[in-house]
Amino acid sequence: MYQKTLSIIKPDAVKKKAIGNIINIFETNGFTISDIKMLKLSMEEAREFYKEHAARPFFNGLCEFMCSGPIVAMCLEGEGAILKNREVMGATNPSEAEAGTIRKMYGDSIDNNAVHGSDSTESAERELNFFFSN
Ligand code: CMP
C-alpha cells in the first residue's frame, strides 16, 4: 500500500551534522521526500506531539530533549512507507538496533536515538498534520 509517514531527525543527530547522511539513507532506500521543514519545537509543542507518552516516566526528559535544538521533520512516501521507515530506523534503543540502521549508526541511547518515525497509519496522519497542516 502506498503510504505517507512522518520522520523527524532529532536534535542529537542535527548536532552531529548527520542531516545529509540520514536524508541520503531515506532516498537510497527508495523513499520520496515530499515535504521537509527545519524548526525548533517549543515545550508546549513537544508535549502535544508526544502526548500519548504523557504518563510515562521518560515524558518530561523526552520533551526537554526534543526542544534542546533544531529538528528536521519530513514526509516520507512510498510502498509500505510506515513499516519500511521503522526498519530503516532500527530498534528504539540503539543498542538493540541492527547494523546498518540509522539508530545504530547515529543513536547514542534510548533517549538520544537520532530519529523518530510514525508507528501506525493513525499516528502517521496525526503526526504529518502536526507539522504539515498548511
Ligand atoms: P521515539 O520514536 O521518538 O518515541 C518516543 C521516544 O521516547 C522514543 O523514541 C525514545 O527516544 C524515548 N524513550 C525513552 N525511554 C523510552 C522507553 N522506555 N520506551 C520507549 N521510548 C522511550
Short mmCIF file of N, CA and C and ligand atoms in Angstrom, two decimals:
data_model
loop_
_atom_site.label_atom_id
_atom_site.label_comp_id
_atom_site.label_asym_id
_atom_site.label_seq_id
_atom_site.Cartn_x
_atom_site.Cartn_y
_atom_site.Cartn_z
N MET A 1 0.84 -1.19 0.00
CA MET A 1 0.00 0.00 0.00
C MET A 1 0.88 1.25 0.00
N TYR A 2 0.57 2.19 -0.90
CA TYR A 2 1.34 3.44 -0.92
C TYR A 2 0.97 4.27 0.30
N GLN A 3 1.97 4.70 1.06
CA GLN A 3 1.70 5.40 2.32
C GLN A 3 2.59 6.63 2.47
N LYS A 4 2.17 7.49 3.40
CA LYS A 4 2.99 8.61 3.86
C LYS A 4 3.29 8.40 5.33
N THR A 5 4.47 8.79 5.75
CA THR A 5 4.81 8.69 7.17
C THR A 5 5.68 9.87 7.57
N LEU A 6 5.67 10.16 8.88
CA LEU A 6 6.49 11.27 9.38
C LEU A 6 7.82 10.75 9.91
N SER A 7 8.88 11.40 9.51
CA SER A 7 10.20 11.16 10.10
C SER A 7 10.69 12.46 10.71
N ILE A 8 11.33 12.34 11.88
CA ILE A 8 12.00 13.50 12.49
C ILE A 8 13.47 13.16 12.71
N ILE A 9 14.34 14.04 12.22
CA ILE A 9 15.75 13.96 12.61
C ILE A 9 15.85 14.78 13.90
N LYS A 10 16.22 14.11 14.99
CA LYS A 10 16.16 14.71 16.32
C LYS A 10 17.38 15.60 16.58
N PRO A 11 17.31 16.42 17.67
CA PRO A 11 18.40 17.39 17.94
C PRO A 11 19.79 16.76 18.03
N ASP A 12 19.89 15.53 18.54
CA ASP A 12 21.22 14.91 18.66
C ASP A 12 21.85 14.67 17.30
N ALA A 13 21.05 14.19 16.34
CA ALA A 13 21.57 13.90 15.00
C ALA A 13 21.85 15.19 14.23
N VAL A 14 21.04 16.23 14.47
CA VAL A 14 21.33 17.53 13.84
C VAL A 14 22.67 18.05 14.35
N LYS A 15 22.90 17.94 15.68
CA LYS A 15 24.17 18.42 16.26
C LYS A 15 25.36 17.64 15.70
N LYS A 16 25.15 16.39 15.36
CA LYS A 16 26.23 15.57 14.78
C LYS A 16 26.47 15.85 13.30
N LYS A 17 25.72 16.77 12.73
CA LYS A 17 25.80 17.09 11.29
C LYS A 17 25.48 15.86 10.43
N ALA A 18 24.45 15.12 10.88
CA ALA A 18 24.06 13.89 10.18
C ALA A 18 22.82 14.08 9.30
N ILE A 19 22.34 15.32 9.14
CA ILE A 19 21.11 15.54 8.36
C ILE A 19 21.28 14.97 6.95
N GLY A 20 22.36 15.36 6.30
CA GLY A 20 22.56 14.94 4.90
C GLY A 20 22.66 13.43 4.77
N ASN A 21 23.42 12.79 5.66
CA ASN A 21 23.57 11.33 5.57
C ASN A 21 22.25 10.62 5.81
N ILE A 22 21.46 11.12 6.77
CA ILE A 22 20.18 10.46 7.07
C ILE A 22 19.22 10.62 5.89
N ILE A 23 19.17 11.81 5.31
CA ILE A 23 18.31 12.01 4.13
C ILE A 23 18.77 11.09 3.00
N ASN A 24 20.07 10.96 2.84
CA ASN A 24 20.60 10.07 1.80
C ASN A 24 20.15 8.62 2.04
N ILE A 25 20.16 8.19 3.28
CA ILE A 25 19.71 6.82 3.60
C ILE A 25 18.24 6.66 3.18
N PHE A 26 17.40 7.64 3.50
CA PHE A 26 15.99 7.52 3.11
C PHE A 26 15.86 7.45 1.58
N GLU A 27 16.57 8.31 0.89
CA GLU A 27 16.43 8.33 -0.58
C GLU A 27 16.98 7.07 -1.22
N THR A 28 18.11 6.58 -0.73
CA THR A 28 18.67 5.36 -1.34
C THR A 28 17.82 4.14 -1.00
N ASN A 29 17.00 4.23 0.05
CA ASN A 29 16.07 3.14 0.36
C ASN A 29 14.75 3.28 -0.39
N GLY A 30 14.66 4.23 -1.29
CA GLY A 30 13.51 4.32 -2.17
C GLY A 30 12.41 5.26 -1.75
N PHE A 31 12.54 5.90 -0.58
CA PHE A 31 11.50 6.85 -0.16
C PHE A 31 11.55 8.10 -1.02
N THR A 32 10.38 8.69 -1.26
CA THR A 32 10.30 10.04 -1.81
C THR A 32 10.07 10.99 -0.65
N ILE A 33 10.90 12.03 -0.54
CA ILE A 33 10.68 13.06 0.48
C ILE A 33 9.80 14.12 -0.15
N SER A 34 8.54 14.18 0.30
CA SER A 34 7.58 15.07 -0.36
C SER A 34 7.34 16.36 0.40
N ASP A 35 7.87 16.46 1.62
CA ASP A 35 7.82 17.72 2.37
C ASP A 35 8.93 17.68 3.40
N ILE A 36 9.44 18.84 3.76
CA ILE A 36 10.55 18.89 4.72
C ILE A 36 10.58 20.27 5.38
N LYS A 37 10.93 20.27 6.67
CA LYS A 37 10.92 21.52 7.43
C LYS A 37 11.91 21.43 8.59
N MET A 38 12.74 22.46 8.75
CA MET A 38 13.62 22.53 9.92
C MET A 38 13.03 23.53 10.89
N LEU A 39 12.94 23.16 12.16
CA LEU A 39 12.32 24.02 13.15
C LEU A 39 12.78 23.66 14.54
N LYS A 40 12.47 24.54 15.50
CA LYS A 40 12.74 24.24 16.90
C LYS A 40 11.39 24.18 17.61
N LEU A 41 11.12 23.06 18.27
CA LEU A 41 9.84 22.90 18.97
C LEU A 41 9.85 23.70 20.27
N SER A 42 8.70 24.27 20.65
CA SER A 42 8.53 24.79 22.00
C SER A 42 8.19 23.62 22.91
N MET A 43 8.30 23.84 24.22
CA MET A 43 7.94 22.77 25.17
C MET A 43 6.46 22.39 24.99
N GLU A 44 5.62 23.36 24.79
CA GLU A 44 4.19 23.09 24.60
C GLU A 44 3.96 22.21 23.36
N GLU A 45 4.64 22.51 22.27
CA GLU A 45 4.50 21.70 21.06
C GLU A 45 5.03 20.28 21.26
N ALA A 46 6.16 20.15 21.95
CA ALA A 46 6.71 18.81 22.19
C ALA A 46 5.75 17.99 23.04
N ARG A 47 5.17 18.59 24.04
CA ARG A 47 4.22 17.87 24.91
C ARG A 47 2.98 17.44 24.14
N GLU A 48 2.53 18.28 23.21
CA GLU A 48 1.37 17.92 22.38
C GLU A 48 1.76 16.79 21.41
N PHE A 49 2.91 16.92 20.78
CA PHE A 49 3.31 15.91 19.80
C PHE A 49 3.43 14.52 20.44
N TYR A 50 4.02 14.46 21.65
CA TYR A 50 4.28 13.17 22.32
C TYR A 50 3.22 12.85 23.37
N LYS A 51 2.00 13.41 23.25
CA LYS A 51 1.02 13.29 24.33
C LYS A 51 0.66 11.84 24.67
N GLU A 52 0.80 10.93 23.70
CA GLU A 52 0.47 9.53 24.02
C GLU A 52 1.43 8.94 25.05
N HIS A 53 2.58 9.60 25.26
CA HIS A 53 3.55 9.13 26.26
C HIS A 53 3.47 9.94 27.56
N ALA A 54 2.42 10.76 27.72
CA ALA A 54 2.36 11.71 28.85
C ALA A 54 2.48 11.04 30.21
N ALA A 55 2.02 9.82 30.33
CA ALA A 55 2.06 9.16 31.65
C ALA A 55 3.36 8.40 31.88
N ARG A 56 4.23 8.35 30.89
CA ARG A 56 5.46 7.55 31.03
C ARG A 56 6.52 8.33 31.81
N PRO A 57 7.36 7.61 32.56
CA PRO A 57 8.37 8.31 33.37
C PRO A 57 9.37 9.11 32.55
N PHE A 58 9.54 8.76 31.28
CA PHE A 58 10.54 9.46 30.46
C PHE A 58 9.96 10.68 29.75
N PHE A 59 8.67 10.99 29.97
CA PHE A 59 8.00 12.02 29.18
C PHE A 59 8.67 13.39 29.28
N ASN A 60 8.91 13.87 30.51
CA ASN A 60 9.48 15.23 30.65
C ASN A 60 10.86 15.32 30.01
N GLY A 61 11.68 14.31 30.25
CA GLY A 61 13.03 14.31 29.66
C GLY A 61 12.96 14.25 28.14
N LEU A 62 12.05 13.47 27.62
CA LEU A 62 11.86 13.37 26.17
C LEU A 62 11.51 14.73 25.59
N CYS A 63 10.55 15.43 26.23
CA CYS A 63 10.12 16.74 25.70
C CYS A 63 11.25 17.75 25.81
N GLU A 64 12.00 17.75 26.91
CA GLU A 64 13.13 18.67 27.05
C GLU A 64 14.18 18.41 25.96
N PHE A 65 14.45 17.13 25.73
CA PHE A 65 15.41 16.77 24.69
C PHE A 65 14.94 17.24 23.31
N MET A 66 13.67 17.04 23.01
CA MET A 66 13.16 17.41 21.68
C MET A 66 13.14 18.92 21.45
N CYS A 67 13.22 19.69 22.57
CA CYS A 67 13.28 21.17 22.48
C CYS A 67 14.71 21.68 22.56
N SER A 68 15.67 20.81 22.69
CA SER A 68 17.04 21.24 23.00
C SER A 68 17.79 21.80 21.79
N GLY A 69 17.21 21.70 20.62
CA GLY A 69 17.86 22.23 19.41
C GLY A 69 16.96 22.00 18.23
N PRO A 70 17.39 22.46 17.05
CA PRO A 70 16.56 22.29 15.87
C PRO A 70 16.37 20.82 15.49
N ILE A 71 15.24 20.56 14.85
CA ILE A 71 14.93 19.23 14.31
C ILE A 71 14.57 19.39 12.83
N VAL A 72 14.56 18.27 12.12
CA VAL A 72 14.11 18.26 10.73
C VAL A 72 12.94 17.29 10.62
N ALA A 73 11.77 17.82 10.26
CA ALA A 73 10.58 16.98 10.06
C ALA A 73 10.41 16.74 8.57
N MET A 74 10.09 15.49 8.21
CA MET A 74 9.94 15.14 6.80
C MET A 74 8.72 14.27 6.59
N CYS A 75 8.10 14.42 5.42
CA CYS A 75 7.10 13.46 4.97
C CYS A 75 7.79 12.49 4.01
N LEU A 76 7.81 11.21 4.40
CA LEU A 76 8.38 10.16 3.54
C LEU A 76 7.22 9.43 2.87
N GLU A 77 7.37 9.18 1.58
CA GLU A 77 6.32 8.46 0.85
C GLU A 77 6.88 7.24 0.15
N GLY A 78 6.03 6.23 -0.01
CA GLY A 78 6.41 5.06 -0.78
C GLY A 78 5.54 3.86 -0.41
N GLU A 79 5.76 2.74 -1.11
CA GLU A 79 5.04 1.50 -0.80
C GLU A 79 5.41 1.04 0.61
N GLY A 80 4.40 0.83 1.44
CA GLY A 80 4.65 0.34 2.80
C GLY A 80 5.56 1.24 3.60
N ALA A 81 5.43 2.56 3.40
CA ALA A 81 6.40 3.50 3.97
C ALA A 81 6.48 3.46 5.50
N ILE A 82 5.37 3.19 6.17
CA ILE A 82 5.38 3.27 7.64
C ILE A 82 6.27 2.17 8.23
N LEU A 83 6.05 0.93 7.81
CA LEU A 83 6.87 -0.19 8.32
C LEU A 83 8.31 -0.09 7.80
N LYS A 84 8.42 0.28 6.53
CA LYS A 84 9.76 0.36 5.95
C LYS A 84 10.62 1.40 6.68
N ASN A 85 10.00 2.53 7.04
CA ASN A 85 10.75 3.55 7.79
C ASN A 85 11.20 2.99 9.13
N ARG A 86 10.35 2.21 9.78
CA ARG A 86 10.73 1.64 11.08
C ARG A 86 11.89 0.65 10.93
N GLU A 87 11.90 -0.06 9.80
CA GLU A 87 13.02 -0.98 9.55
C GLU A 87 14.32 -0.21 9.30
N VAL A 88 14.22 0.85 8.52
CA VAL A 88 15.41 1.64 8.19
C VAL A 88 15.95 2.37 9.44
N MET A 89 15.02 2.79 10.33
CA MET A 89 15.45 3.45 11.58
C MET A 89 16.14 2.47 12.52
N GLY A 90 15.60 1.25 12.65
CA GLY A 90 16.09 0.29 13.63
C GLY A 90 15.36 0.41 14.96
N ALA A 91 15.70 -0.46 15.89
CA ALA A 91 15.02 -0.52 17.19
C ALA A 91 15.13 0.81 17.94
N THR A 92 14.11 1.10 18.77
CA THR A 92 14.08 2.35 19.54
C THR A 92 15.36 2.54 20.35
N ASN A 93 15.84 1.45 20.95
CA ASN A 93 17.10 1.52 21.71
C ASN A 93 18.26 1.18 20.76
N PRO A 94 19.12 2.16 20.48
CA PRO A 94 20.20 1.91 19.50
C PRO A 94 21.05 0.69 19.83
N SER A 95 21.15 0.34 21.11
CA SER A 95 21.97 -0.83 21.46
C SER A 95 21.33 -2.13 20.98
N GLU A 96 20.02 -2.08 20.67
CA GLU A 96 19.32 -3.26 20.14
C GLU A 96 19.08 -3.17 18.64
N ALA A 97 19.52 -2.08 18.02
CA ALA A 97 19.26 -1.87 16.59
C ALA A 97 20.25 -2.67 15.74
N GLU A 98 19.76 -3.12 14.59
CA GLU A 98 20.61 -3.90 13.70
C GLU A 98 21.64 -3.01 13.00
N ALA A 99 22.76 -3.64 12.63
CA ALA A 99 23.80 -2.93 11.89
C ALA A 99 23.21 -2.34 10.61
N GLY A 100 23.64 -1.15 10.28
CA GLY A 100 23.19 -0.50 9.06
C GLY A 100 21.95 0.36 9.24
N THR A 101 21.29 0.26 10.41
CA THR A 101 20.12 1.11 10.65
C THR A 101 20.57 2.49 11.13
N ILE A 102 19.67 3.47 10.96
CA ILE A 102 20.02 4.85 11.33
C ILE A 102 20.33 4.95 12.82
N ARG A 103 19.51 4.29 13.64
CA ARG A 103 19.74 4.42 15.09
C ARG A 103 21.03 3.73 15.51
N LYS A 104 21.40 2.65 14.83
CA LYS A 104 22.68 2.01 15.16
C LYS A 104 23.83 2.95 14.81
N MET A 105 23.68 3.63 13.66
CA MET A 105 24.78 4.49 13.19
C MET A 105 24.87 5.79 13.97
N TYR A 106 23.71 6.38 14.32
CA TYR A 106 23.73 7.74 14.87
C TYR A 106 23.13 7.88 16.26
N GLY A 107 22.47 6.86 16.79
CA GLY A 107 21.89 6.95 18.12
C GLY A 107 22.92 6.62 19.19
N ASP A 108 22.79 7.28 20.34
CA ASP A 108 23.72 7.02 21.46
C ASP A 108 23.03 6.28 22.60
N SER A 109 21.71 6.43 22.72
CA SER A 109 20.97 5.82 23.84
C SER A 109 19.49 5.85 23.47
N ILE A 110 18.67 5.22 24.32
CA ILE A 110 17.22 5.22 24.03
C ILE A 110 16.66 6.65 24.05
N ASP A 111 17.28 7.52 24.84
CA ASP A 111 16.82 8.92 24.89
C ASP A 111 17.34 9.73 23.71
N ASN A 112 18.57 9.47 23.31
CA ASN A 112 19.18 10.18 22.19
C ASN A 112 19.30 9.20 21.03
N ASN A 113 18.17 8.97 20.34
CA ASN A 113 18.16 7.89 19.35
C ASN A 113 18.00 8.38 17.91
N ALA A 114 18.39 9.62 17.68
CA ALA A 114 18.64 10.18 16.33
C ALA A 114 17.40 10.48 15.49
N VAL A 115 16.43 9.57 15.47
CA VAL A 115 15.25 9.77 14.61
C VAL A 115 13.98 9.27 15.29
N HIS A 116 12.88 9.86 14.85
CA HIS A 116 11.54 9.38 15.22
C HIS A 116 10.82 9.00 13.95
N GLY A 117 9.95 7.99 14.03
CA GLY A 117 9.09 7.65 12.89
C GLY A 117 7.72 7.23 13.38
N SER A 118 6.70 7.58 12.62
CA SER A 118 5.33 7.20 12.99
C SER A 118 5.22 5.68 13.07
N ASP A 119 4.38 5.19 14.02
CA ASP A 119 4.30 3.73 14.22
C ASP A 119 3.02 3.10 13.70
N SER A 120 2.10 3.88 13.10
CA SER A 120 0.85 3.31 12.59
C SER A 120 0.24 4.30 11.59
N THR A 121 -0.78 3.86 10.86
CA THR A 121 -1.43 4.78 9.92
C THR A 121 -2.07 5.95 10.66
N GLU A 122 -2.64 5.66 11.84
CA GLU A 122 -3.29 6.73 12.61
C GLU A 122 -2.26 7.75 13.09
N SER A 123 -1.14 7.26 13.63
CA SER A 123 -0.15 8.23 14.13
C SER A 123 0.50 8.95 12.96
N ALA A 124 0.69 8.29 11.83
CA ALA A 124 1.27 8.98 10.67
C ALA A 124 0.38 10.15 10.25
N GLU A 125 -0.92 9.93 10.22
CA GLU A 125 -1.83 11.01 9.82
C GLU A 125 -1.78 12.16 10.82
N ARG A 126 -1.86 11.81 12.10
CA ARG A 126 -1.84 12.85 13.14
C ARG A 126 -0.50 13.60 13.13
N GLU A 127 0.59 12.86 13.03
CA GLU A 127 1.92 13.48 13.13
C GLU A 127 2.25 14.31 11.88
N LEU A 128 1.81 13.85 10.70
CA LEU A 128 2.03 14.67 9.49
C LEU A 128 1.22 15.95 9.57
N ASN A 129 -0.01 15.86 10.08
CA ASN A 129 -0.84 17.06 10.25
C ASN A 129 -0.21 18.04 11.23
N PHE A 130 0.44 17.49 12.25
CA PHE A 130 1.08 18.33 13.26
C PHE A 130 2.10 19.28 12.61
N PHE A 131 2.90 18.75 11.69
CA PHE A 131 3.97 19.56 11.09
C PHE A 131 3.59 20.19 9.75
N PHE A 132 2.71 19.55 9.02
CA PHE A 132 2.47 19.98 7.62
C PHE A 132 0.99 20.21 7.34
N SER A 133 0.32 20.93 8.21
CA SER A 133 -1.13 21.11 8.02
C SER A 133 -1.46 22.20 7.02
N ASN A 134 -0.48 23.09 6.71
CA ASN A 134 -0.82 24.19 5.78
C ASN A 134 -0.43 23.86 4.34
P1 CMP B 1 10.51 7.97 19.59
O1 CMP B 1 10.35 7.05 18.44
O2 CMP B 1 10.76 9.40 19.32
O3 CMP B 1 9.20 7.85 20.52
C1 CMP B 1 9.24 8.19 21.90
C2 CMP B 1 10.62 8.33 22.44
O4 CMP B 1 10.76 8.20 23.83
C3 CMP B 1 11.49 7.22 21.87
O5 CMP B 1 11.72 7.43 20.51
C4 CMP B 1 12.71 7.29 22.78
O6 CMP B 1 13.68 8.21 22.32
C5 CMP B 1 12.12 7.83 24.09
N1 CMP B 1 12.14 6.84 25.18
C6 CMP B 1 12.85 6.94 26.33
N2 CMP B 1 12.64 5.88 27.10
C7 CMP B 1 11.78 5.05 26.44
C8 CMP B 1 11.20 3.78 26.73
N3 CMP B 1 11.44 3.13 27.88
N4 CMP B 1 10.38 3.23 25.80
C9 CMP B 1 10.10 3.88 24.64
N5 CMP B 1 10.63 5.09 24.32
C10 CMP B 1 11.47 5.68 25.20
#
